[in-house]
Tab-separated table of C-alpha atoms in Angstrom:
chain	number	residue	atom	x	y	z
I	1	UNK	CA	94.886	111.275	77.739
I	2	UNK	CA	98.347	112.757	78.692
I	3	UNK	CA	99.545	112.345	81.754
I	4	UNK	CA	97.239	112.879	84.256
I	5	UNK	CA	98.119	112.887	87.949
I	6	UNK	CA	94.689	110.813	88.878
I	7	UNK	CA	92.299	109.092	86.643
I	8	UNK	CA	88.741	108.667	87.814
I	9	UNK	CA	86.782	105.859	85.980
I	10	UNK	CA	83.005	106.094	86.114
I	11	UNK	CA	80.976	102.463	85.322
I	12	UNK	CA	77.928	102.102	83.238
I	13	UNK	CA	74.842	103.969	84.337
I	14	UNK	CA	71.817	103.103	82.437
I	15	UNK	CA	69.999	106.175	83.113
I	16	UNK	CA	69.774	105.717	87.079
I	17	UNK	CA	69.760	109.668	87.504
I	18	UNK	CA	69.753	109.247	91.181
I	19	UNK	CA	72.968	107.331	91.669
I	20	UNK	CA	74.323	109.641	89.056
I	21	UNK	CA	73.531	112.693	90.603
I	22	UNK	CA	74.953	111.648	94.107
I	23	UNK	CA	77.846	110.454	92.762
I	24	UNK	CA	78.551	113.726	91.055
I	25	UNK	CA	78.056	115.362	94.116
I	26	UNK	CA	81.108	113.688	95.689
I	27	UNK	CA	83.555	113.304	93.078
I	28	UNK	CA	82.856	117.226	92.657
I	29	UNK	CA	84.644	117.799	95.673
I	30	UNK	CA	87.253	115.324	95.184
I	31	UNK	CA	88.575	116.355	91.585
I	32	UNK	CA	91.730	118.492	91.012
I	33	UNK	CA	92.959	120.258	88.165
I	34	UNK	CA	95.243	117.644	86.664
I	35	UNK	CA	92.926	114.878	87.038
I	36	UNK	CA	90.921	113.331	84.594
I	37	UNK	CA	87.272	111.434	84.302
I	38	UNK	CA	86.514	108.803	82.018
I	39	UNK	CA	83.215	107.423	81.621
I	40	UNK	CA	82.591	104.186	80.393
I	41	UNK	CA	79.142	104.293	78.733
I	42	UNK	CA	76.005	102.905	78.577
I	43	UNK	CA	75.034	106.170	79.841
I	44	UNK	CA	71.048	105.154	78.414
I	45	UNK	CA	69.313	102.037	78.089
I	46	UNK	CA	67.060	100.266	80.561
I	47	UNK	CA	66.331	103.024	82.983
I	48	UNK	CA	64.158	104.702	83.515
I	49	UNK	CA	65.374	108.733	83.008
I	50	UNK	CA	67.767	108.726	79.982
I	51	UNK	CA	67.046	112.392	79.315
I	52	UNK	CA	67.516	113.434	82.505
I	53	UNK	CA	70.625	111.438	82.654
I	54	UNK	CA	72.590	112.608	79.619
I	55	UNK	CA	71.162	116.131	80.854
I	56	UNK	CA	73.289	115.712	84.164
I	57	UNK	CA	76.366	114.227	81.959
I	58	UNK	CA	76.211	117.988	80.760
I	59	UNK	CA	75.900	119.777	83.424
I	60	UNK	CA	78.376	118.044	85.476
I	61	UNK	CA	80.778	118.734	82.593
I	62	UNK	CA	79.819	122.502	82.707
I	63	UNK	CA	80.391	122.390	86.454
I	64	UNK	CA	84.306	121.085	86.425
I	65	UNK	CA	85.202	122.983	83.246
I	66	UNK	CA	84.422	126.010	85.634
I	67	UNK	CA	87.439	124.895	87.852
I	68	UNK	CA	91.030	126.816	87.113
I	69	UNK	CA	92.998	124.795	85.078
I	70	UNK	CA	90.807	121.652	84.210
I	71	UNK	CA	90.745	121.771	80.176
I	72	UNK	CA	88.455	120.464	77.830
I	73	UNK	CA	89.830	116.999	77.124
I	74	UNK	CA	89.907	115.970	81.292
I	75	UNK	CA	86.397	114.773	80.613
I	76	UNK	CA	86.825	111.543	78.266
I	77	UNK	CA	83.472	109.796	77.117
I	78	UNK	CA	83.519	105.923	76.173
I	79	UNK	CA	81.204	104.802	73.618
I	80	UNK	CA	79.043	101.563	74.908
I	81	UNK	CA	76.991	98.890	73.503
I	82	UNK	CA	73.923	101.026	74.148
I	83	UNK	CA	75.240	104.087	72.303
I	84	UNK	CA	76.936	101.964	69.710
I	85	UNK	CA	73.383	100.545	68.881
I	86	UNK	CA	71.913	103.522	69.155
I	87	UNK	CA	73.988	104.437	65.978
I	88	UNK	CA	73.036	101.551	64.525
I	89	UNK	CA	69.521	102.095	64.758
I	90	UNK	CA	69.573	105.766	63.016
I	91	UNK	CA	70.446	103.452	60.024
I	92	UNK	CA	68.351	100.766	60.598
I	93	UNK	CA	66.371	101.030	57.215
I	94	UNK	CA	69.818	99.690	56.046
I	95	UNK	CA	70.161	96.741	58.163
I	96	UNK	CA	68.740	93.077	56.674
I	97	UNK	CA	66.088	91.678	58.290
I	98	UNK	CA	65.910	95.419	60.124
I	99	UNK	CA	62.306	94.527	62.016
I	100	UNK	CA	64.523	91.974	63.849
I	101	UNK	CA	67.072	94.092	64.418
I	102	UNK	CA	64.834	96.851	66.361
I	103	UNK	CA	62.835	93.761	68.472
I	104	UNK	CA	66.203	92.453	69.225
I	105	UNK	CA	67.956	95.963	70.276
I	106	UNK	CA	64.582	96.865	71.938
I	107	UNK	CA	64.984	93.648	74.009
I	108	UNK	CA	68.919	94.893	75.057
I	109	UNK	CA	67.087	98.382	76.298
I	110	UNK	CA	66.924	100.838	73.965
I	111	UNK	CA	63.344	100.835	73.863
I	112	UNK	CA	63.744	102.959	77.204
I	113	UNK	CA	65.661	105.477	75.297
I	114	UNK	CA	63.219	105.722	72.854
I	115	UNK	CA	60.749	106.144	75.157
I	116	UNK	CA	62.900	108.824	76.901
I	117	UNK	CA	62.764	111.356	73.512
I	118	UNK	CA	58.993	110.817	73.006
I	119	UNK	CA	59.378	107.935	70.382
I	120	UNK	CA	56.945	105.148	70.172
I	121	UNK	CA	59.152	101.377	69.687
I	122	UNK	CA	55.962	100.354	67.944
I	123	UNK	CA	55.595	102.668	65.559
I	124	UNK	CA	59.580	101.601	64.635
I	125	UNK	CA	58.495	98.376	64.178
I	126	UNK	CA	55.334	98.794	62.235
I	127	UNK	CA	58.007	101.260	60.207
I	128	UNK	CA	60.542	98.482	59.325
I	129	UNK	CA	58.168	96.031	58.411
I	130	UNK	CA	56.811	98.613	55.951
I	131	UNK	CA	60.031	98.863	53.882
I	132	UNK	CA	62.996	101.580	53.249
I	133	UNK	CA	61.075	104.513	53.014
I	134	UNK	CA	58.858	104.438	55.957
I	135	UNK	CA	61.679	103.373	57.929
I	136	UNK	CA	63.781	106.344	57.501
I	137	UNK	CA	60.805	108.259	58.065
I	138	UNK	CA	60.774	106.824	61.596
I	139	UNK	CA	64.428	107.390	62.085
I	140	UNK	CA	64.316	111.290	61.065
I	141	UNK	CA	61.530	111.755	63.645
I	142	UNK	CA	64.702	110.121	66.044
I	143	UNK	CA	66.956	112.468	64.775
I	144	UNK	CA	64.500	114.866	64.825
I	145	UNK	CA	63.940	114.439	68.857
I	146	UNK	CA	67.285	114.277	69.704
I	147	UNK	CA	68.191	117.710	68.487
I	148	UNK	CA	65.420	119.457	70.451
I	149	UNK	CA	68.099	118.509	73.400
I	150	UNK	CA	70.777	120.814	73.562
I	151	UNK	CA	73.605	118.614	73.441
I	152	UNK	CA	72.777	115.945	72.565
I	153	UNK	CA	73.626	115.060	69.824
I	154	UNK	CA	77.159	116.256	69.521
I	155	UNK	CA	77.675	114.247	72.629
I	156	UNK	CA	76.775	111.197	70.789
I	157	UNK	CA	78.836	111.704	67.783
I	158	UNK	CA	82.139	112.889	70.196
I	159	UNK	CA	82.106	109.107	71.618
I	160	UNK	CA	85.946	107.953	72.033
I	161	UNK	CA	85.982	103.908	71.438
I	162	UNK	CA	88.711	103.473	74.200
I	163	UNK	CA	90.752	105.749	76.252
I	164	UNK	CA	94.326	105.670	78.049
I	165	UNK	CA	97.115	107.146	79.614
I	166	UNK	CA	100.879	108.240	78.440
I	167	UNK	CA	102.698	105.447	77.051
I	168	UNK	CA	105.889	106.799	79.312
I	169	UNK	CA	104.408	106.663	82.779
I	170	UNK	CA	105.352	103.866	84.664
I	171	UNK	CA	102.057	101.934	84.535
I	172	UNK	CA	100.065	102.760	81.496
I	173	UNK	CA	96.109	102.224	81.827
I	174	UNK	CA	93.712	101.372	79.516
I	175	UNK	CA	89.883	102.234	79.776
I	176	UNK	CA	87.197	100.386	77.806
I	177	UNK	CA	83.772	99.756	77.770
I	178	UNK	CA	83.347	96.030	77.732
I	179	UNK	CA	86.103	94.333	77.107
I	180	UNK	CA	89.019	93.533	74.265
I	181	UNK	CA	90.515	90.643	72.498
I	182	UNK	CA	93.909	90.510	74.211
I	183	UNK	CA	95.345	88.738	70.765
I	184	UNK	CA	94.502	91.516	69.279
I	185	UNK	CA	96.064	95.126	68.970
I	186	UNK	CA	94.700	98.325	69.905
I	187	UNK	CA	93.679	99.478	66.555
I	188	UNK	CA	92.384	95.989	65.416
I	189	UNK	CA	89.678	95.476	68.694
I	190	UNK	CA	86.696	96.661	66.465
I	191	UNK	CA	83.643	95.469	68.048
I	192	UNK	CA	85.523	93.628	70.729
I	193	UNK	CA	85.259	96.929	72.914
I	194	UNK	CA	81.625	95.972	73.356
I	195	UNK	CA	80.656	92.574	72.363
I	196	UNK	CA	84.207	90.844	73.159
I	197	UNK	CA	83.098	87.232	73.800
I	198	UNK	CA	86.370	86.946	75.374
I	199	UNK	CA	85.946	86.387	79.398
I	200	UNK	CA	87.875	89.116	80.673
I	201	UNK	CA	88.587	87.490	84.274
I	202	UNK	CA	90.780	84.879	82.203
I	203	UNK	CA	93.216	87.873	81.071
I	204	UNK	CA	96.155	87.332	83.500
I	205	UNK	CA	98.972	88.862	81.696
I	206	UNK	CA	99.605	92.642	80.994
I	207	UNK	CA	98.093	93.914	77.338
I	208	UNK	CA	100.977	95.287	75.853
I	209	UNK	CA	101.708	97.967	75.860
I	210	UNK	CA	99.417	98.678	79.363
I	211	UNK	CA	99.971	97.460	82.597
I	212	UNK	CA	96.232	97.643	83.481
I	213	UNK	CA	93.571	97.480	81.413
I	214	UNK	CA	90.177	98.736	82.965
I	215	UNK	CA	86.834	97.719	81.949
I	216	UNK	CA	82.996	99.947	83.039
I	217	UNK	CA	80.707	97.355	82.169
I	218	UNK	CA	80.344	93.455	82.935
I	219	UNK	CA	77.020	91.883	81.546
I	220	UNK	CA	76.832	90.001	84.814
I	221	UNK	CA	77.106	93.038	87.120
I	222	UNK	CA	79.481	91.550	89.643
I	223	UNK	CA	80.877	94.749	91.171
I	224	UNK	CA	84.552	95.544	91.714
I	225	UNK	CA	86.791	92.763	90.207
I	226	UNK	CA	90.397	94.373	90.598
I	227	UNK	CA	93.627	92.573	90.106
I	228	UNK	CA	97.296	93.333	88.891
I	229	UNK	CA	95.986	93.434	84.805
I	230	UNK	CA	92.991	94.187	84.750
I	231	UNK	CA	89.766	96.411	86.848
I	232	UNK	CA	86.251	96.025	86.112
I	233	UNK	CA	84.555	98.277	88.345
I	234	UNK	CA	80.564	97.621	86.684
I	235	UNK	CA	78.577	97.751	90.630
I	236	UNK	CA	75.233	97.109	88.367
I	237	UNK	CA	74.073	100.318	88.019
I	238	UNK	CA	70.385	100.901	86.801
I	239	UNK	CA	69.719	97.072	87.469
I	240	UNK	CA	69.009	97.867	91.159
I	241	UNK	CA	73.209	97.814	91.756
I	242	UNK	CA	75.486	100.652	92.798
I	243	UNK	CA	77.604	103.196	90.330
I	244	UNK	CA	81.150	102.221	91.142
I	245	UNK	CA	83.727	104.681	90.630
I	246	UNK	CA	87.714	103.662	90.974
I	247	UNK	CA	90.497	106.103	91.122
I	248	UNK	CA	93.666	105.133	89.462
I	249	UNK	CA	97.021	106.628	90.263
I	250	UNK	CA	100.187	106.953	88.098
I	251	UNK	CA	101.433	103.661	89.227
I	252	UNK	CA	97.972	101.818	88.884
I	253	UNK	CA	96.735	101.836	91.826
């Protein structure tokens, strides 16, 4: 991420286009060249306009790249669960057991996404029960549907798994999704950055090498949880909550 003079850090928003839109609308007027936005994903999945979400992702992006001297990599894009198992279920004629698979994702809220691109969840089902062949056939129309989106789908193959600022500035920040194993290092988190079973509240020294390490989504949706180590800024967005967003200085503030 560089060095950025301000870093704004956007929680999950699970397709609530409304509180997506209005929040847009302010930090539109608030962003300066030399800042940067990182959102924390679960962009989809349980509400109830995922189209018209990820459409708005777009054109917001469209919007500051039209400022004077914001560049292309201000705008950083976390991968969550919700894209992570949307991944998963392009290849789900590969999974075992793969008709479990879909009920289960279906019951963490992809169905809604499904729904979103014209796709029927039973039809998946009936598909993976069938065998190999039929399933893929299901997941092509998927592919299929998401390309008649401009965008789309090179959004969701340009996710970053985590995101944060220059090693050199005084307080170095890191931005994930869920959460991270603090025993582990960066490059060994693997699935940790969305399914850590680690409780992140317990995390009371720094992870080396960040001062801060900030976190978009909590699965209980307790709003802003900020100390000297670590942020979670999840408000509960698109489970009746708000869409937090937290601006972090140099220093980590």
């Amino acid at each position: 991420m560089a060095r950025p003079q301000r870093v704004w850090a956007i929680s999950s928003i699970h397709a609530d286009i409304d509180r997506l839109c209005d929040m847009h609308d302010i930090l539109f007027e608030r962003f300066n060249p030399g800042d940067r936005v990182v959102y924390h994903g679960n962009y989809m999945g349980h509400g109830r306009h995922p189209i018209e979400t990820m459409d708005e992702i777009l054109t917001f992006r469209r919007s500051i790249m039209s400022i004077p001297g914001v560049k292309a990599d201000d705008l950083i894009y976390l991968r969550g669960a919700q894209e992570e198992m949307w991944q998963k279920l392009l290849q789900i004629q590969f999974a075992p057991e793969p008709s479990n698979v879909l009920l289960w994702m279906l019951s963490k809220g992809v169905g809604g996404i499904l729904e979103g691109y014209g796709i029927s969840p039973h039809d998946g089902i009936i598909a993976t029960q069938e065998g190999v062949m039929a399933a893929t056939r299901w997941t092509n129309t998927i592919r299929e549907a998401v390309k008649r989106h401009p965008g789309h789908e090179t959004f969701m193959m340009n996710l970053k798994r985590a995101a944060y600022t220059d090693l050199q500035d005084k307080a170095p920040i890191l931005f994930v999704h869920s959460g991270i194993d603090p025993q582990r290092g960066l490059e060994e988190q693997g699935d940790n950055f969305w399914w850590s079973n680690y409780n992140f509240d317990q995390i009371v020294l720094p992870y080396e090498p960040f001062q801060k390490v900030v976190r978009g989504y909590d699965p209980k949706h307790r709003g802003m949880r900020i100390n000297c180590v670590t942020a979670t800024i999840d408000g509960g967005c698109g489970f009746g909550g708000t869409l937090n967003t937290a601006c972090f200085a140099k220093d980590g503030d």
